[in-house]
Amino acid sequence: MLGCFKYDGPYTLASGRTAKYYYDGKLATQDPPTAWLAGKAIVDVVLESGAEAVGGPEIGSIFISDAVGLAAHLERGVRLPTFVVRKQPKGHGTQSQISAAMTDDGEPLIRPGRKVAIVEDVITTGGSIQKAVDVLREIGAEVVLVVALVERHESGERALRGQGFEVLRLFYTDEEGRLYIDEAYVRRAEAAAERAAVGR
């Protein structure tokens, strides 16, 4: 993860804010072994949430949700399809704002009552995730969990709280960009993995 950080700022972030450092999680999640590790670290927490699909905003969530879906299939024998919330609806074809896996019943994966988990490479202000949450809720889906690989020091995690879903992070940073493991997440993931092992 440390290789994803650049410290020669200032950098302008997607939120419009400036920062001393820049984190590009896709440098890690586009590397298959690293993405696989992220998927394994997240999968049991996602499954335990009751989520029936996993995805998030383009493009940072794509590689993570694919890894989680594969880990669910290969490690847990569970089908966990994925989806992507586009920044804007397509300008052609179905004109949908969501791209999602096919289903056995031929109905849309993301539909009223569907429980979904959102994954993302980074939370800064939480704005991108909030937009995805709003799109999913407009359709009638229920967001049950948000998991980010890294939460920047801007505390976007807090901005997302209080909406009826849990917000978790694997790592977090301080204002200088130093990276820390969230020990609470480690304990949570280990406990979820143990419960999953007992249930098999």
PDB file of C-alpha atoms in Angstrom, residues 3-159:
ATOM      1  CA  GLY A   3       3.815   2.356  -2.939  1.00  0.00           C
ATOM      2  CA  CYS A   4       0.469   4.016  -3.704  1.00  0.00           C
ATOM      3  CA  PHE A   5       1.453   7.220  -1.895  1.00  0.00           C
ATOM      4  CA  LYS A   6       3.119  10.310  -3.362  1.00  0.00           C
ATOM      5  CA  TYR A   7       4.424  12.964  -0.977  1.00  0.00           C
ATOM      6  CA  ASP A   8       5.643  15.693  -3.351  1.00  0.00           C
ATOM      7  CA  GLY A   9       2.407  17.739  -3.254  1.00  0.00           C
ATOM      8  CA  PRO A  10       0.408  19.833  -2.977  1.00  0.00           C
ATOM      9  CA  TYR A  11      -2.180  17.786  -4.862  1.00  0.00           C
ATOM     10  CA  THR A  12      -5.729  18.687  -5.821  1.00  0.00           C
ATOM     11  CA  LEU A  13      -8.115  15.901  -4.836  1.00  0.00           C
ATOM     12  CA  ALA A  14     -11.383  14.828  -6.472  1.00  0.00           C
ATOM     13  CA  SER A  15     -13.202  16.756  -3.753  1.00  0.00           C
ATOM     14  CA  GLY A  16     -11.450  19.953  -4.835  1.00  0.00           C
ATOM     15  CA  ARG A  17      -9.407  20.094  -1.641  1.00  0.00           C
ATOM     16  CA  THR A  18      -5.634  20.274  -1.667  1.00  0.00           C
ATOM     17  CA  ALA A  19      -3.376  17.922   0.271  1.00  0.00           C
ATOM     18  CA  LYS A  20       0.316  17.367   0.973  1.00  0.00           C
ATOM     19  CA  TYR A  21       0.104  13.792  -0.227  1.00  0.00           C
ATOM     20  CA  TYR A  22      -1.769  11.749  -2.819  1.00  0.00           C
ATOM     21  CA  TYR A  23      -2.980   8.169  -2.528  1.00  0.00           C
ATOM     22  CA  ASP A  24      -3.745   6.201  -5.698  1.00  0.00           C
ATOM     23  CA  GLY A  25      -5.199   2.898  -4.528  1.00  0.00           C
ATOM     24  CA  LYS A  26      -5.583   1.626  -8.065  1.00  0.00           C
ATOM     25  CA  LEU A  27      -1.818   1.129  -8.215  1.00  0.00           C
ATOM     26  CA  ALA A  28      -2.427  -1.712  -5.757  1.00  0.00           C
ATOM     27  CA  THR A  29      -5.857  -2.975  -6.772  1.00  0.00           C
ATOM     28  CA  GLN A  30      -4.907  -3.333 -10.448  1.00  0.00           C
ATOM     29  CA  ASP A  31      -2.144  -5.712  -9.372  1.00  0.00           C
ATOM     30  CA  PRO A  32      -3.830  -9.150  -9.220  1.00  0.00           C
ATOM     31  CA  PRO A  33      -2.001 -10.548  -6.140  1.00  0.00           C
ATOM     32  CA  THR A  34      -2.681  -7.379  -4.148  1.00  0.00           C
ATOM     33  CA  ALA A  35      -6.291  -7.204  -5.304  1.00  0.00           C
ATOM     34  CA  TRP A  36      -6.736 -10.825  -4.260  1.00  0.00           C
ATOM     35  CA  LEU A  37      -5.414 -10.042  -0.779  1.00  0.00           C
ATOM     36  CA  ALA A  38      -7.876  -7.141  -0.513  1.00  0.00           C
ATOM     37  CA  GLY A  39     -10.720  -9.400  -1.626  1.00  0.00           C
ATOM     38  CA  LYS A  40      -9.835 -12.007   0.994  1.00  0.00           C
ATOM     39  CA  ALA A  41      -9.548  -9.329   3.687  1.00  0.00           C
ATOM     40  CA  ILE A  42     -13.022  -7.979   2.913  1.00  0.00           C
ATOM     41  CA  VAL A  43     -15.101 -10.958   1.784  1.00  0.00           C
ATOM     42  CA  ASP A  44     -16.215 -12.367   5.144  1.00  0.00           C
ATOM     43  CA  VAL A  45     -17.258  -8.968   6.469  1.00  0.00           C
ATOM     44  CA  VAL A  46     -19.296  -8.366   3.296  1.00  0.00           C
ATOM     45  CA  LEU A  47     -20.965 -11.774   3.437  1.00  0.00           C
ATOM     46  CA  GLU A  48     -21.740 -11.414   7.120  1.00  0.00           C
ATOM     47  CA  SER A  49     -23.504  -8.105   6.397  1.00  0.00           C
ATOM     48  CA  GLY A  50     -26.116  -9.973   4.379  1.00  0.00           C
ATOM     49  CA  ALA A  51     -25.144  -8.223   1.141  1.00  0.00           C
ATOM     50  CA  GLU A  52     -26.416  -9.948  -1.999  1.00  0.00           C
ATOM     51  CA  ALA A  53     -24.160  -7.925  -4.314  1.00  0.00           C
ATOM     52  CA  VAL A  54     -20.989  -5.864  -3.973  1.00  0.00           C
ATOM     53  CA  GLY A  55     -19.836  -2.838  -5.936  1.00  0.00           C
ATOM     54  CA  GLY A  56     -19.448   0.902  -5.813  1.00  0.00           C
ATOM     55  CA  PRO A  57     -18.572   4.056  -7.715  1.00  0.00           C
ATOM     56  CA  GLU A  58     -16.429   3.963 -10.836  1.00  0.00           C
ATOM     57  CA  ILE A  59     -13.636   3.289 -11.179  1.00  0.00           C
ATOM     58  CA  GLY A  60     -11.958   2.640  -7.857  1.00  0.00           C
ATOM     59  CA  SER A  61     -14.432   0.053  -6.647  1.00  0.00           C
ATOM     60  CA  ILE A  62     -14.320  -2.175  -9.726  1.00  0.00           C
ATOM     61  CA  PHE A  63     -11.108  -4.067  -9.006  1.00  0.00           C
ATOM     62  CA  ILE A  64     -11.974  -4.474  -5.318  1.00  0.00           C
ATOM     63  CA  SER A  65     -15.521  -5.713  -5.850  1.00  0.00           C
ATOM     64  CA  ASP A  66     -14.325  -8.175  -8.495  1.00  0.00           C
ATOM     65  CA  ALA A  67     -11.748  -9.512  -6.033  1.00  0.00           C
ATOM     66  CA  VAL A  68     -14.378  -9.788  -3.276  1.00  0.00           C
ATOM     67  CA  GLY A  69     -16.773 -11.573  -5.636  1.00  0.00           C
ATOM     68  CA  LEU A  70     -14.073 -14.022  -6.682  1.00  0.00           C
ATOM     69  CA  ALA A  71     -13.046 -14.631  -3.066  1.00  0.00           C
ATOM     70  CA  ALA A  72     -16.674 -15.334  -2.185  1.00  0.00           C
ATOM     71  CA  HIS A  73     -16.896 -17.877  -5.012  1.00  0.00           C
ATOM     72  CA  LEU A  74     -13.494 -19.550  -4.645  1.00  0.00           C
ATOM     73  CA  GLU A  75     -13.001 -19.368  -0.880  1.00  0.00           C
ATOM     74  CA  ARG A  76     -16.572 -19.538   0.450  1.00  0.00           C
ATOM     75  CA  GLY A  77     -18.561 -21.191  -2.342  1.00  0.00           C
ATOM     76  CA  VAL A  78     -20.976 -18.248  -2.421  1.00  0.00           C
ATOM     77  CA  ARG A  79     -22.171 -16.393  -5.503  1.00  0.00           C
ATOM     78  CA  LEU A  80     -21.744 -12.653  -4.862  1.00  0.00           C
ATOM     79  CA  PRO A  81     -22.320 -10.698  -8.091  1.00  0.00           C
ATOM     80  CA  THR A  82     -20.879  -7.242  -8.651  1.00  0.00           C
ATOM     81  CA  PHE A  83     -22.050  -3.871  -9.912  1.00  0.00           C
ATOM     82  CA  VAL A  84     -20.659  -0.435 -10.760  1.00  0.00           C
ATOM     83  CA  VAL A  85     -22.374   2.923 -10.276  1.00  0.00           C
ATOM     84  CA  ARG A  86     -21.350   5.226 -13.120  1.00  0.00           C
ATOM     85  CA  LYS A  87     -20.716   8.907 -12.552  1.00  0.00           C
ATOM     86  CA  GLN A  88     -23.413   9.640 -15.136  1.00  0.00           C
ATOM     87  CA  PRO A  89     -26.052   7.505 -16.873  1.00  0.00           C
ATOM     88  CA  LYS A  90     -24.985   5.985 -20.186  1.00  0.00           C
ATOM     89  CA  GLY A  91     -25.779   8.179 -23.143  1.00  0.00           C
ATOM     90  CA  HIS A  92     -26.764   5.190 -25.290  1.00  0.00           C
ATOM     91  CA  GLY A  93     -28.304   1.721 -25.061  1.00  0.00           C
ATOM     92  CA  THR A  94     -30.130   1.223 -21.770  1.00  0.00           C
ATOM     93  CA  GLN A  95     -28.969   4.649 -20.510  1.00  0.00           C
ATOM     94  CA  SER A  96     -28.519   3.045 -17.102  1.00  0.00           C
ATOM     95  CA  GLN A  97     -26.311   4.530 -14.408  1.00  0.00           C
ATOM     96  CA  ILE A  98     -25.570   1.069 -13.031  1.00  0.00           C
ATOM     97  CA  SER A  99     -23.685  -1.738 -14.722  1.00  0.00           C
ATOM     98  CA  ALA A 100     -24.389  -5.051 -12.996  1.00  0.00           C
ATOM     99  CA  ALA A 101     -23.886  -8.781 -13.342  1.00  0.00           C
ATOM    100  CA  MET A 102     -26.556 -10.947 -14.869  1.00  0.00           C
ATOM    101  CA  THR A 103     -28.978 -12.858 -12.662  1.00  0.00           C
ATOM    102  CA  ASP A 104     -30.556 -16.299 -12.885  1.00  0.00           C
ATOM    103  CA  ASP A 105     -34.079 -14.887 -12.943  1.00  0.00           C
ATOM    104  CA  GLY A 106     -33.403 -12.381 -15.713  1.00  0.00           C
ATOM    105  CA  GLU A 107     -34.372  -9.457 -13.498  1.00  0.00           C
ATOM    106  CA  PRO A 108     -31.983  -6.566 -12.730  1.00  0.00           C
ATOM    107  CA  LEU A 109     -29.409  -7.341 -10.056  1.00  0.00           C
ATOM    108  CA  ILE A 110     -29.929  -3.942  -8.439  1.00  0.00           C
ATOM    109  CA  ARG A 111     -33.634  -3.660  -7.654  1.00  0.00           C
ATOM    110  CA  PRO A 112     -35.964  -2.767  -4.798  1.00  0.00           C
ATOM    111  CA  GLY A 113     -35.136  -4.688  -1.627  1.00  0.00           C
ATOM    112  CA  ARG A 114     -31.728  -5.893  -2.822  1.00  0.00           C
ATOM    113  CA  LYS A 115     -29.101  -5.679  -0.047  1.00  0.00           C
ATOM    114  CA  VAL A 116     -25.785  -4.362  -1.324  1.00  0.00           C
ATOM    115  CA  ALA A 117     -22.318  -3.593   0.009  1.00  0.00           C
ATOM    116  CA  ILE A 118     -20.201  -0.747  -1.333  1.00  0.00           C
ATOM    117  CA  VAL A 119     -16.419  -1.059  -1.539  1.00  0.00           C
ATOM    118  CA  GLU A 120     -14.007   1.697  -2.503  1.00  0.00           C
ATOM    119  CA  ASP A 121     -10.260   2.283  -2.635  1.00  0.00           C
ATOM    120  CA  VAL A 122     -10.365   5.507  -0.610  1.00  0.00           C
ATOM    121  CA  ILE A 123     -12.675   7.708   1.435  1.00  0.00           C
ATOM    122  CA  THR A 124     -11.785  11.395   1.565  1.00  0.00           C
ATOM    123  CA  THR A 125     -14.920  13.474   2.094  1.00  0.00           C
ATOM    124  CA  GLY A 126     -17.229  10.531   1.324  1.00  0.00           C
ATOM    125  CA  GLY A 127     -18.804  12.394  -1.604  1.00  0.00           C
ATOM    126  CA  SER A 128     -18.310   9.715  -4.281  1.00  0.00           C
ATOM    127  CA  ILE A 129     -19.675   7.001  -2.033  1.00  0.00           C
ATOM    128  CA  GLN A 130     -22.626   9.172  -1.043  1.00  0.00           C
ATOM    129  CA  LYS A 131     -23.543   9.691  -4.702  1.00  0.00           C
ATOM    130  CA  ALA A 132     -23.475   5.923  -5.223  1.00  0.00           C
ATOM    131  CA  VAL A 133     -25.610   5.404  -2.114  1.00  0.00           C
ATOM    132  CA  ASP A 134     -28.150   7.927  -3.424  1.00  0.00           C
ATOM    133  CA  VAL A 135     -28.375   6.214  -6.839  1.00  0.00           C
ATOM    134  CA  LEU A 136     -28.838   2.783  -5.240  1.00  0.00           C
ATOM    135  CA  ARG A 137     -31.495   4.037  -2.833  1.00  0.00           C
ATOM    136  CA  GLU A 138     -33.386   5.757  -5.629  1.00  0.00           C
ATOM    137  CA  ILE A 139     -33.791   2.336  -7.225  1.00  0.00           C
ATOM    138  CA  GLY A 140     -34.889   0.884  -3.894  1.00  0.00           C
ATOM    139  CA  ALA A 141     -31.774  -1.127  -3.013  1.00  0.00           C
ATOM    140  CA  GLU A 142     -30.647  -1.252   0.615  1.00  0.00           C
ATOM    141  CA  VAL A 143     -27.027  -0.341   1.354  1.00  0.00           C
ATOM    142  CA  VAL A 144     -25.948  -2.468   4.325  1.00  0.00           C
ATOM    143  CA  LEU A 145     -22.190  -1.837   4.430  1.00  0.00           C
ATOM    144  CA  VAL A 146     -19.428   0.445   3.131  1.00  0.00           C
ATOM    145  CA  VAL A 147     -15.801  -0.723   3.227  1.00  0.00           C
ATOM    146  CA  ALA A 148     -12.831   1.375   2.063  1.00  0.00           C
ATOM    147  CA  LEU A 149      -9.238   0.258   1.815  1.00  0.00           C
ATOM    148  CA  VAL A 150      -7.983   3.636   3.062  1.00  0.00           C
ATOM    149  CA  GLU A 151      -9.652   6.521   4.834  1.00  0.00           C
ATOM    150  CA  ARG A 152      -7.768   9.767   4.417  1.00  0.00           C
ATOM    151  CA  HIS A 153      -7.435  12.098   7.385  1.00  0.00           C
ATOM    152  CA  GLU A 154     -10.341  14.285   6.181  1.00  0.00           C
ATOM    153  CA  SER A 155     -12.728  11.981   8.111  1.00  0.00           C
ATOM    154  CA  GLY A 156     -15.156  11.285   5.292  1.00  0.00           C
ATOM    155  CA  GLU A 157     -16.081   8.130   7.185  1.00  0.00           C
ATOM    156  CA  ARG A 158     -17.919  10.231   9.769  1.00  0.00           C
ATOM    157  CA  ALA A 159     -19.861  12.056   7.047  1.00  0.00           C
TER     158      ALA A 159
END
